[in-house]
PDB file of C-alpha atoms in Angstrom:
ATOM      1  CA  UNK A   1       0.000   0.000   0.000  1.00 92.00           C
ATOM      2  CA  UNK A   2       1.020   3.599  -0.299  1.00 95.00           C
ATOM      3  CA  UNK A   3       0.102   6.756   1.562  1.00 97.00           C
ATOM      4  CA  UNK A   4      -0.964  10.192   0.343  1.00 98.00           C
ATOM      5  CA  UNK A   5      -0.609  13.073   2.816  1.00 98.00           C
ATOM      6  CA  UNK A   6      -2.726  16.155   2.125  1.00 98.00           C
ATOM      7  CA  UNK A   7      -1.058  19.496   2.827  1.00 98.00           C
ATOM      8  CA  UNK A   8      -3.495  22.331   3.622  1.00 97.00           C
ATOM      9  CA  UNK A   9      -2.461  25.937   4.270  1.00 97.00           C
ATOM     10  CA  UNK A  10      -1.756  25.783   8.005  1.00 97.00           C
ATOM     11  CA  UNK A  11      -1.002  22.054   8.219  1.00 97.00           C
ATOM     12  CA  UNK A  12       2.035  21.612  10.463  1.00 97.00           C
ATOM     13  CA  UNK A  13       2.270  17.873  11.106  1.00 98.00           C
ATOM     14  CA  UNK A  14       2.462  16.866   7.439  1.00 98.00           C
ATOM     15  CA  UNK A  15       6.271  16.481   7.442  1.00 98.00           C
ATOM     16  CA  UNK A  16       6.220  14.609  10.757  1.00 97.00           C
ATOM     17  CA  UNK A  17       3.711  12.185   9.238  1.00 98.00           C
ATOM     18  CA  UNK A  18       5.838  11.813   6.102  1.00 98.00           C
ATOM     19  CA  UNK A  19       9.005  11.178   8.112  1.00 97.00           C
ATOM     20  CA  UNK A  20       7.253   8.673  10.344  1.00 97.00           C
ATOM     21  CA  UNK A  21       5.683   6.670   7.507  1.00 97.00           C
ATOM     22  CA  UNK A  22       8.702   6.789   5.195  1.00 96.00           C
ATOM     23  CA  UNK A  23      11.642   6.473   7.534  1.00 96.00           C
ATOM     24  CA  UNK A  24      10.267   4.698  10.593  1.00 96.00           C
ATOM     25  CA  UNK A  25       7.633   2.478   8.980  1.00 96.00           C
ATOM     26  CA  UNK A  26       9.179   2.065   5.546  1.00 95.00           C
ATOM     27  CA  UNK A  27       6.113   3.090   3.552  1.00 96.00           C
ATOM     28  CA  UNK A  28       5.783   4.793   0.187  1.00 97.00           C
ATOM     29  CA  UNK A  29       4.447   8.324   0.625  1.00 97.00           C
ATOM     30  CA  UNK A  30       3.125  10.877  -1.875  1.00 98.00           C
ATOM     31  CA  UNK A  31       2.554  14.462  -0.728  1.00 98.00           C
ATOM     32  CA  UNK A  32      -0.703  16.006  -1.975  1.00 98.00           C
ATOM     33  CA  UNK A  33      -1.556  19.703  -2.297  1.00 98.00           C
ATOM     34  CA  UNK A  34      -4.992  20.935  -1.181  1.00 97.00           C
ATOM     35  CA  UNK A  35      -5.573  22.783  -4.461  1.00 97.00           C
ATOM     36  CA  UNK A  36      -5.059  19.646  -6.558  1.00 97.00           C
ATOM     37  CA  UNK A  37      -7.727  17.006  -6.841  1.00 96.00           C
ATOM     38  CA  UNK A  38      -6.121  14.064  -8.623  1.00 97.00           C
ATOM     39  CA  UNK A  39      -6.167  10.829  -6.576  1.00 97.00           C
ATOM     40  CA  UNK A  40      -6.046   8.517  -9.606  1.00 96.00           C
ATOM     41  CA  UNK A  41      -2.692   7.040  -8.498  1.00 97.00           C
ATOM     42  CA  UNK A  42      -4.357   5.591  -5.369  1.00 97.00           C
ATOM     43  CA  UNK A  43      -6.345   2.365  -5.080  1.00 96.00           C
ATOM     44  CA  UNK A  44      -8.756   1.615  -2.241  1.00 93.00           C
ATOM     45  CA  UNK A  45      -5.964  -0.436  -0.611  1.00 93.00           C
ATOM     46  CA  UNK A  46      -4.035   2.813  -0.175  1.00 96.00           C
ATOM     47  CA  UNK A  47      -4.524   5.407   2.526  1.00 97.00           C
ATOM     48  CA  UNK A  48      -4.998   9.166   2.397  1.00 98.00           C
ATOM     49  CA  UNK A  49      -3.847  10.952   5.545  1.00 98.00           C
ATOM     50  CA  UNK A  50      -5.151  14.318   6.753  1.00 98.00           C
ATOM     51  CA  UNK A  51      -2.405  15.583   9.078  1.00 98.00           C
ATOM     52  CA  UNK A  52      -2.555  17.778  12.160  1.00 98.00           C
ATOM     53  CA  UNK A  53      -2.186  21.526  12.226  1.00 97.00           C
ATOM     54  CA  UNK A  54      -4.404  24.571  11.862  1.00 97.00           C
ATOM     55  CA  UNK A  55      -5.816  24.334   8.341  1.00 96.00           C
ATOM     56  CA  UNK A  56      -7.052  27.719   7.128  1.00 95.00           C
ATOM     57  CA  UNK A  57      -6.080  29.214  10.483  1.00 95.00           C
ATOM     58  CA  UNK A  58      -8.877  27.307  12.249  1.00 95.00           C
ATOM     59  CA  UNK A  59     -11.134  30.127  11.003  1.00 95.00           C
ATOM     60  CA  UNK A  60     -14.868  29.751  11.648  1.00 95.00           C
ATOM     61  CA  UNK A  61     -14.463  26.270  13.188  1.00 96.00           C
ATOM     62  CA  UNK A  62     -11.510  23.853  13.140  1.00 96.00           C
ATOM     63  CA  UNK A  63     -11.622  21.988   9.823  1.00 96.00           C
ATOM     64  CA  UNK A  64     -14.718  23.788   8.499  1.00 96.00           C
ATOM     65  CA  UNK A  65     -13.049  25.557   5.579  1.00 95.00           C
ATOM     66  CA  UNK A  66     -10.709  22.687   4.656  1.00 96.00           C
ATOM     67  CA  UNK A  67     -13.758  20.569   3.986  1.00 94.00           C
ATOM     68  CA  UNK A  68     -14.496  22.627   0.861  1.00 93.00           C
ATOM     69  CA  UNK A  69     -10.978  22.497  -0.625  1.00 95.00           C
ATOM     70  CA  UNK A  70     -10.683  20.802  -4.059  1.00 96.00           C
ATOM     71  CA  UNK A  71      -8.621  17.928  -2.637  1.00 98.00           C
ATOM     72  CA  UNK A  72     -11.221  17.199   0.050  1.00 97.00           C
ATOM     73  CA  UNK A  73     -13.887  16.705  -2.621  1.00 96.00           C
ATOM     74  CA  UNK A  74     -11.668  13.934  -4.035  1.00 98.00           C
ATOM     75  CA  UNK A  75     -10.902  12.530  -0.564  1.00 98.00           C
ATOM     76  CA  UNK A  76     -14.628  12.308   0.227  1.00 98.00           C
ATOM     77  CA  UNK A  77     -15.236  10.452  -3.064  1.00 97.00           C
ATOM     78  CA  UNK A  78     -12.230   8.178  -2.322  1.00 98.00           C
ATOM     79  CA  UNK A  79     -13.606   7.368   1.146  1.00 98.00           C
ATOM     80  CA  UNK A  80     -17.070   6.673  -0.221  1.00 97.00           C
ATOM     81  CA  UNK A  81     -15.485   4.199  -2.682  1.00 96.00           C
ATOM     82  CA  UNK A  82     -13.985   2.339   0.291  1.00 96.00           C
ATOM     83  CA  UNK A  83     -10.493   3.850   0.253  1.00 96.00           C
ATOM     84  CA  UNK A  84      -8.744   4.188   3.601  1.00 97.00           C
ATOM     85  CA  UNK A  85      -8.559   7.634   5.168  1.00 97.00           C
ATOM     86  CA  UNK A  86      -6.829   8.574   8.433  1.00 98.00           C
ATOM     87  CA  UNK A  87      -7.273  11.969  10.076  1.00 98.00           C
ATOM     88  CA  UNK A  88      -5.046  12.941  12.990  1.00 98.00           C
ATOM     89  CA  UNK A  89      -5.863  15.929  15.225  1.00 98.00           C
ATOM     90  CA  UNK A  90      -6.903  18.695  12.777  1.00 98.00           C
ATOM     91  CA  UNK A  91      -7.393  15.861  10.258  1.00 98.00           C
ATOM     92  CA  UNK A  92      -9.961  14.296  12.628  1.00 98.00           C
ATOM     93  CA  UNK A  93     -11.716  17.670  12.882  1.00 98.00           C
ATOM     94  CA  UNK A  94     -11.802  17.910   9.075  1.00 98.00           C
ATOM     95  CA  UNK A  95     -13.287  14.396   8.803  1.00 98.00           C
ATOM     96  CA  UNK A  96     -16.088  15.338  11.221  1.00 98.00           C
ATOM     97  CA  UNK A  97     -16.765  18.594   9.375  1.00 97.00           C
ATOM     98  CA  UNK A  98     -16.847  16.604   6.108  1.00 97.00           C
ATOM     99  CA  UNK A  99     -19.441  14.226   7.593  1.00 97.00           C
ATOM    100  CA  UNK A 100     -17.154  11.276   6.894  1.00 98.00           C
ATOM    101  CA  UNK A 101     -17.228  10.713  10.661  1.00 98.00           C
ATOM    102  CA  UNK A 102     -20.069  11.573  13.056  1.00 98.00           C
ATOM    103  CA  UNK A 103     -19.835  14.096  15.895  1.00 98.00           C
ATOM    104  CA  UNK A 104     -17.642  17.137  16.450  1.00 97.00           C
ATOM    105  CA  UNK A 105     -14.544  18.265  18.376  1.00 98.00           C
ATOM    106  CA  UNK A 106     -15.253  21.011  20.899  1.00 97.00           C
ATOM    107  CA  UNK A 107     -12.962  23.319  22.846  1.00 95.00           C
ATOM    108  CA  UNK A 108     -11.216  21.444  25.678  1.00 97.00           C
ATOM    109  CA  UNK A 109     -13.288  21.473  28.864  1.00 95.00           C
ATOM    110  CA  UNK A 110     -10.403  22.889  30.951  1.00 92.00           C
ATOM    111  CA  UNK A 111      -9.986  25.930  28.634  1.00 88.00           C
ATOM    112  CA  UNK A 112      -6.364  25.020  27.872  1.00 94.00           C
ATOM    113  CA  UNK A 113      -4.344  23.990  24.852  1.00 97.00           C
ATOM    114  CA  UNK A 114      -2.982  20.646  26.045  1.00 98.00           C
ATOM    115  CA  UNK A 115       0.378  19.350  24.846  1.00 98.00           C
ATOM    116  CA  UNK A 116       1.511  16.203  26.667  1.00 97.00           C
ATOM    117  CA  UNK A 117       1.674  12.422  26.567  1.00 98.00           C
ATOM    118  CA  UNK A 118      -1.539  10.534  27.284  1.00 98.00           C
ATOM    119  CA  UNK A 119      -2.401   6.842  27.351  1.00 98.00           C
ATOM    120  CA  UNK A 120      -4.739   5.125  24.922  1.00 98.00           C
ATOM    121  CA  UNK A 121      -6.512   1.833  24.753  1.00 97.00           C
ATOM    122  CA  UNK A 122      -7.841   0.463  21.497  1.00 97.00           C
ATOM    123  CA  UNK A 123      -6.650  -0.956  18.180  1.00 95.00           C
ATOM    124  CA  UNK A 124      -3.014  -2.055  18.601  1.00 94.00           C
ATOM    125  CA  UNK A 125      -2.893  -2.285  22.373  1.00 95.00           C
ATOM    126  CA  UNK A 126      -3.715  -0.937  25.789  1.00 96.00           C
ATOM    127  CA  UNK A 127      -1.823   1.708  27.767  1.00 96.00           C
ATOM    128  CA  UNK A 128      -0.159   3.029  24.607  1.00 97.00           C
ATOM    129  CA  UNK A 129       1.704   6.270  25.357  1.00 98.00           C
ATOM    130  CA  UNK A 130       0.923   8.836  22.633  1.00 98.00           C
ATOM    131  CA  UNK A 131       1.275  12.645  22.570  1.00 98.00           C
ATOM    132  CA  UNK A 132      -1.668  14.999  22.188  1.00 98.00           C
ATOM    133  CA  UNK A 133      -1.446  18.679  21.189  1.00 98.00           C
ATOM    134  CA  UNK A 134      -4.780  20.412  20.777  1.00 98.00           C
ATOM    135  CA  UNK A 135      -7.104  23.101  22.052  1.00 97.00           C
ATOM    136  CA  UNK A 136     -10.268  21.673  20.497  1.00 97.00           C
ATOM    137  CA  UNK A 137     -10.225  17.939  21.114  1.00 98.00           C
ATOM    138  CA  UNK A 138     -13.280  17.314  23.268  1.00 98.00           C
ATOM    139  CA  UNK A 139     -15.164  14.728  21.227  1.00 98.00           C
ATOM    140  CA  UNK A 140     -18.925  15.174  21.328  1.00 98.00           C
ATOM    141  CA  UNK A 141     -21.920  13.501  19.714  1.00 97.00           C
ATOM    142  CA  UNK A 142     -25.503  12.976  20.861  1.00 96.00           C
ATOM    143  CA  UNK A 143     -26.367   9.893  22.946  1.00 97.00           C
ATOM    144  CA  UNK A 144     -27.977   8.060  20.040  1.00 98.00           C
ATOM    145  CA  UNK A 145     -24.872   8.494  17.877  1.00 98.00           C
ATOM    146  CA  UNK A 146     -22.607   7.433  20.759  1.00 98.00           C
ATOM    147  CA  UNK A 147     -24.643   4.286  21.421  1.00 98.00           C
ATOM    148  CA  UNK A 148     -24.487   3.410  17.721  1.00 98.00           C
ATOM    149  CA  UNK A 149     -20.701   3.998  17.651  1.00 98.00           C
ATOM    150  CA  UNK A 150     -20.235   1.629  20.592  1.00 98.00           C
ATOM    151  CA  UNK A 151     -22.650  -0.997  19.294  1.00 97.00           C
ATOM    152  CA  UNK A 152     -20.820  -1.087  15.945  1.00 97.00           C
ATOM    153  CA  UNK A 153     -17.341  -1.168  17.506  1.00 96.00           C
ATOM    154  CA  UNK A 154     -16.486   2.191  15.971  1.00 97.00           C
ATOM    155  CA  UNK A 155     -14.777   3.628  19.053  1.00 98.00           C
ATOM    156  CA  UNK A 156     -11.181   2.763  18.156  1.00 97.00           C
ATOM    157  CA  UNK A 157      -9.379   4.672  20.954  1.00 98.00           C
ATOM    158  CA  UNK A 158     -10.229   5.847  24.463  1.00 98.00           C
ATOM    159  CA  UNK A 159      -8.144   7.811  26.918  1.00 98.00           C
ATOM    160  CA  UNK A 160      -7.003   5.591  29.789  1.00 98.00           C
ATOM    161  CA  UNK A 161      -4.381   5.490  32.524  1.00 97.00           C
ATOM    162  CA  UNK A 162      -0.971   3.830  32.253  1.00 97.00           C
ATOM    163  CA  UNK A 163      -2.511   0.453  33.047  1.00 96.00           C
ATOM    164  CA  UNK A 164      -5.304   0.717  30.529  1.00 97.00           C
ATOM    165  CA  UNK A 165      -8.095   1.694  32.949  1.00 97.00           C
ATOM    166  CA  UNK A 166     -10.591   4.096  31.395  1.00 98.00           C
ATOM    167  CA  UNK A 167     -11.093   6.716  34.110  1.00 98.00           C
ATOM    168  CA  UNK A 168     -12.320  10.312  34.335  1.00 97.00           C
ATOM    169  CA  UNK A 169      -8.846  11.384  35.578  1.00 97.00           C
ATOM    170  CA  UNK A 170      -7.239   9.955  32.437  1.00 98.00           C
ATOM    171  CA  UNK A 171      -9.484  12.037  30.185  1.00 98.00           C
ATOM    172  CA  UNK A 172      -7.415  15.111  29.244  1.00 98.00           C
ATOM    173  CA  UNK A 173     -10.006  17.250  27.462  1.00 98.00           C
ATOM    174  CA  UNK A 174     -13.467  16.218  28.667  1.00 97.00           C
ATOM    175  CA  UNK A 175     -14.188  14.024  25.635  1.00 98.00           C
ATOM    176  CA  UNK A 176     -17.520  12.288  26.029  1.00 98.00           C
ATOM    177  CA  UNK A 177     -17.118   8.629  27.134  1.00 98.00           C
ATOM    178  CA  UNK A 178     -13.291   9.154  27.030  1.00 98.00           C
ATOM    179  CA  UNK A 179     -13.361   8.900  23.228  1.00 98.00           C
ATOM    180  CA  UNK A 180     -10.019   9.688  21.554  1.00 98.00           C
ATOM    181  CA  UNK A 181     -10.653   8.138  18.134  1.00 98.00           C
ATOM    182  CA  UNK A 182     -13.428   6.631  16.033  1.00 98.00           C
ATOM    183  CA  UNK A 183     -13.977   4.977  12.678  1.00 98.00           C
ATOM    184  CA  UNK A 184     -16.893   5.137  10.296  1.00 98.00           C
ATOM    185  CA  UNK A 185     -19.367   2.262  10.161  1.00 97.00           C
ATOM    186  CA  UNK A 186     -17.695   0.692   7.118  1.00 96.00           C
ATOM    187  CA  UNK A 187     -14.306   0.681   8.904  1.00 95.00           C
ATOM    188  CA  UNK A 188     -12.285   2.519   6.238  1.00 96.00           C
ATOM    189  CA  UNK A 189     -12.232   6.058   7.691  1.00 97.00           C
ATOM    190  CA  UNK A 190     -10.370   6.677  10.967  1.00 98.00           C
ATOM    191  CA  UNK A 191     -10.046   9.827  13.059  1.00 98.00           C
ATOM    192  CA  UNK A 192      -8.076  10.379  16.259  1.00 98.00           C
ATOM    193  CA  UNK A 193      -6.905  13.389  18.275  1.00 98.00           C
ATOM    194  CA  UNK A 194      -3.584  11.884  19.543  1.00 98.00           C
ATOM    195  CA  UNK A 195      -0.519  11.909  17.277  1.00 98.00           C
ATOM    196  CA  UNK A 196       0.842   8.389  16.626  1.00 98.00           C
ATOM    197  CA  UNK A 197       3.289   9.829  14.042  1.00 98.00           C
ATOM    198  CA  UNK A 198       5.109  11.624  16.867  1.00 98.00           C
ATOM    199  CA  UNK A 199       5.839   8.296  18.548  1.00 98.00           C
ATOM    200  CA  UNK A 200       7.437   6.028  15.948  1.00 97.00           C
ATOM    201  CA  UNK A 201      11.127   6.891  16.246  1.00 96.00           C
ATOM    202  CA  UNK A 202      13.338   5.136  18.816  1.00 95.00           C
ATOM    203  CA  UNK A 203      15.672   8.114  18.802  1.00 95.00           C
ATOM    204  CA  UNK A 204      12.808  10.262  20.136  1.00 93.00           C
ATOM    205  CA  UNK A 205      12.225   7.829  22.979  1.00 95.00           C
ATOM    206  CA  UNK A 206       8.751   6.502  22.231  1.00 97.00           C
ATOM    207  CA  UNK A 207       7.670   3.982  19.606  1.00 97.00           C
ATOM    208  CA  UNK A 208       4.138   3.207  20.823  1.00 97.00           C
ATOM    209  CA  UNK A 209       2.731   4.957  17.744  1.00 97.00           C
ATOM    210  CA  UNK A 210       4.037   2.160  15.550  1.00 96.00           C
ATOM    211  CA  UNK A 211       1.493  -0.264  16.994  1.00 96.00           C
ATOM    212  CA  UNK A 212      -1.276   2.164  16.069  1.00 97.00           C
ATOM    213  CA  UNK A 213      -0.221   2.872  12.496  1.00 96.00           C
ATOM    214  CA  UNK A 214       0.650  -0.778  11.922  1.00 95.00           C
ATOM    215  CA  UNK A 215      -2.503  -2.349  13.273  1.00 92.00           C
ATOM    216  CA  UNK A 216      -4.878   0.324  11.998  1.00 91.00           C
ATOM    217  CA  UNK A 217      -3.478   0.579   8.482  1.00 89.00           C
ATOM    218  CA  UNK A 218      -0.282  -1.122   7.408  1.00 86.00           C
ATOM    219  CA  UNK A 219      -0.820  -4.664   8.668  1.00 83.00           C
ATOM    220  CA  UNK A 220      -4.578  -4.458   9.073  1.00 74.00           C
ATOM    221  CA  UNK A 221      -5.697  -7.957   8.106  1.00 55.00           C
ATOM    222  CA  UNK A 222      -9.349  -7.067   8.136  1.00 47.00           C
ATOM    223  CA  UNK A 223     -11.217  -3.829   8.460  1.00 45.00           C
ATOM    224  CA  UNK A 224     -12.672  -3.116  11.863  1.00 41.00           C
TER     225      UNK A 224
ATOM    226  CA  UNK B   1     -31.067  45.119  -4.004  1.00 94.00           C
ATOM    227  CA  UNK B   2     -28.426  44.450  -1.401  1.00 96.00           C
ATOM    228  CA  UNK B   3     -29.535  43.177   1.980  1.00 97.00           C
ATOM    229  CA  UNK B   4     -27.473  43.080   5.134  1.00 98.00           C
ATOM    230  CA  UNK B   5     -28.013  39.664   6.647  1.00 98.00           C
ATOM    231  CA  UNK B   6     -26.780  38.714  10.106  1.00 98.00           C
ATOM    232  CA  UNK B   7     -26.317  35.122  11.167  1.00 98.00           C
ATOM    233  CA  UNK B   8     -26.003  34.699  14.924  1.00 98.00           C
ATOM    234  CA  UNK B   9     -24.307  31.417  15.808  1.00 98.00           C
ATOM    235  CA  UNK B  10     -24.371  30.189  19.422  1.00 98.00           C
ATOM    236  CA  UNK B  11     -23.102  27.008  21.090  1.00 96.00           C
ATOM    237  CA  UNK B  12     -25.986  24.629  21.919  1.00 96.00           C
ATOM    238  CA  UNK B  13     -27.495  25.328  25.326  1.00 92.00           C
ATOM    239  CA  UNK B  14     -26.611  21.959  26.835  1.00 90.00           C
ATOM    240  CA  UNK B  15     -22.936  22.157  25.883  1.00 93.00           C
ATOM    241  CA  UNK B  16     -20.211  23.501  28.141  1.00 92.00           C
ATOM    242  CA  UNK B  17     -18.823  26.761  26.694  1.00 94.00           C
ATOM    243  CA  UNK B  18     -15.295  27.081  28.163  1.00 93.00           C
ATOM    244  CA  UNK B  19     -14.788  30.496  26.520  1.00 92.00           C
ATOM    245  CA  UNK B  20     -17.910  31.857  28.198  1.00 94.00           C
ATOM    246  CA  UNK B  21     -16.818  30.310  31.473  1.00 93.00           C
ATOM    247  CA  UNK B  22     -13.405  32.019  31.261  1.00 92.00           C
ATOM    248  CA  UNK B  23     -14.999  35.391  30.502  1.00 95.00           C
ATOM    249  CA  UNK B  24     -17.384  34.929  33.414  1.00 94.00           C
ATOM    250  CA  UNK B  25     -14.359  34.391  35.670  1.00 92.00           C
ATOM    251  CA  UNK B  26     -12.915  37.646  34.313  1.00 94.00           C
ATOM    252  CA  UNK B  27     -16.137  39.529  34.999  1.00 95.00           C
ATOM    253  CA  UNK B  28     -16.237  38.255  38.527  1.00 92.00           C
ATOM    254  CA  UNK B  29     -12.601  39.377  39.012  1.00 93.00           C
ATOM    255  CA  UNK B  30     -13.722  42.826  37.859  1.00 94.00           C
ATOM    256  CA  UNK B  31     -16.060  42.868  40.816  1.00 92.00           C
ATOM    257  CA  UNK B  32     -19.254  42.865  38.725  1.00 91.00           C
ATOM    258  CA  UNK B  33     -22.205  41.421  40.588  1.00 87.00           C
ATOM    259  CA  UNK B  34     -25.128  39.446  39.283  1.00 91.00           C
ATOM    260  CA  UNK B  35     -23.688  37.918  36.099  1.00 93.00           C
ATOM    261  CA  UNK B  36     -25.095  34.387  36.325  1.00 93.00           C
ATOM    262  CA  UNK B  37     -23.938  32.967  33.002  1.00 94.00           C
ATOM    263  CA  UNK B  38     -21.891  33.968  29.932  1.00 96.00           C
ATOM    264  CA  UNK B  39     -21.980  32.229  26.577  1.00 96.00           C
ATOM    265  CA  UNK B  40     -19.993  33.273  23.539  1.00 96.00           C
ATOM    266  CA  UNK B  41     -20.977  32.834  19.911  1.00 97.00           C
ATOM    267  CA  UNK B  42     -20.359  34.548  16.597  1.00 96.00           C
ATOM    268  CA  UNK B  43     -22.154  37.149  14.572  1.00 98.00           C
ATOM    269  CA  UNK B  44     -21.596  36.781  10.833  1.00 98.00           C
ATOM    270  CA  UNK B  45     -22.642  39.734   8.694  1.00 98.00           C
ATOM    271  CA  UNK B  46     -23.140  39.290   4.945  1.00 98.00           C
ATOM    272  CA  UNK B  47     -24.108  41.623   2.116  1.00 98.00           C
ATOM    273  CA  UNK B  48     -26.428  39.616  -0.121  1.00 98.00           C
ATOM    274  CA  UNK B  49     -27.747  40.702  -3.516  1.00 97.00           C
ATOM    275  CA  UNK B  50     -31.276  39.354  -3.958  1.00 97.00           C
ATOM    276  CA  UNK B  51     -34.654  40.343  -5.388  1.00 97.00           C
ATOM    277  CA  UNK B  52     -36.474  40.111  -2.067  1.00 97.00           C
ATOM    278  CA  UNK B  53     -35.686  39.881   1.633  1.00 96.00           C
ATOM    279  CA  UNK B  54     -37.029  36.315   1.620  1.00 97.00           C
ATOM    280  CA  UNK B  55     -34.639  35.344  -1.147  1.00 97.00           C
ATOM    281  CA  UNK B  56     -31.724  36.889   0.784  1.00 97.00           C
ATOM    282  CA  UNK B  57     -32.789  34.961   3.854  1.00 97.00           C
ATOM    283  CA  UNK B  58     -32.972  31.710   1.886  1.00 97.00           C
ATOM    284  CA  UNK B  59     -29.396  32.225   0.662  1.00 98.00           C
ATOM    285  CA  UNK B  60     -28.233  32.922   4.221  1.00 98.00           C
ATOM    286  CA  UNK B  61     -30.115  29.842   5.425  1.00 97.00           C
ATOM    287  CA  UNK B  62     -28.184  27.672   2.966  1.00 97.00           C
ATOM    288  CA  UNK B  63     -24.891  29.314   3.958  1.00 97.00           C
ATOM    289  CA  UNK B  64     -25.646  28.699   7.642  1.00 97.00           C
ATOM    290  CA  UNK B  65     -26.684  25.109   7.100  1.00 95.00           C
ATOM    291  CA  UNK B  66     -23.735  24.160   4.881  1.00 93.00           C
ATOM    292  CA  UNK B  67     -20.872  26.121   6.412  1.00 95.00           C
ATOM    293  CA  UNK B  68     -21.500  28.865   8.972  1.00 97.00           C
ATOM    294  CA  UNK B  69     -22.910  26.665  11.748  1.00 97.00           C
ATOM    295  CA  UNK B  70     -22.359  23.039  12.733  1.00 97.00           C
ATOM    296  CA  UNK B  71     -25.644  21.574  14.024  1.00 95.00           C
ATOM    297  CA  UNK B  72     -23.785  19.042  16.183  1.00 95.00           C
ATOM    298  CA  UNK B  73     -22.600  21.873  18.425  1.00 96.00           C
ATOM    299  CA  UNK B  74     -24.293  25.098  17.377  1.00 97.00           C
ATOM    300  CA  UNK B  75     -27.626  26.741  16.629  1.00 97.00           C
ATOM    301  CA  UNK B  76     -28.198  29.834  14.513  1.00 98.00           C
ATOM    302  CA  UNK B  77     -30.646  32.673  13.954  1.00 98.00           C
ATOM    303  CA  UNK B  78     -30.903  34.767  10.808  1.00 98.00           C
ATOM    304  CA  UNK B  79     -32.024  38.383  10.625  1.00 97.00           C
ATOM    305  CA  UNK B  80     -32.381  40.476   7.457  1.00 96.00           C
ATOM    306  CA  UNK B  81     -32.182  44.284   7.334  1.00 87.00           C
TER     307      UNK B  81
END
């Protein structure tokens, strides 16, 4: 498989994602510009990544303007065909604004931009240490949507403590039901607030992100 | 003719508004009494060319629905002048 990483004006984790996938995980990566729309070099076995950052300055709402960029039109069509799409941080916000994933990301409950390591449980393991860096990461959806997400196994990551216990204290931003990441019903679109690409290099002291990118995408035997 | 259309976007009532909460803390530090709640939204002003006020409102309605407000977290009101 190969990866395409979309660069929006204001993306700032695109090169981190490229470095992680290419150099740490040995994957083929193509960088994509938001003003282009050609995804013909990708098959549905490939994955388009929407990286973190502040696309379009976070104007109006995080991810709201990016949704209408030419490349996003193609990404939405690609996802609807069954192609894999991963959104990290601002990418997750864009996926929610694009209606490829349900719900929305609200301003953190504690009024702070939070930049630190947290622990996750979900696809790839439990107690995975992964960095977060966001001001608007409080996942929210109505009760009916949340029940459907859980019933379909679409909650792919929750905030937990070091030992994998899902507790209120381990929830950094007030996300409803400790949700850190979800997938769509079909299991080909994934969104998460934490940054696995910042935790794949041994030289940086944390490789827990490898388990996430490997089990979610690279070595995913079956869709979720 | 050109109509001035305002779209007022507010966070849904049931949702915590941390920005409003922070401003309320500031107001209380100022020594102001009696402020029981603060919520912060946006006011979006547009100049819309349309034949009638209803047509201008319909255009604003579409803008609000598709981009200006997110119904998962916000509600909106439109007024035409």
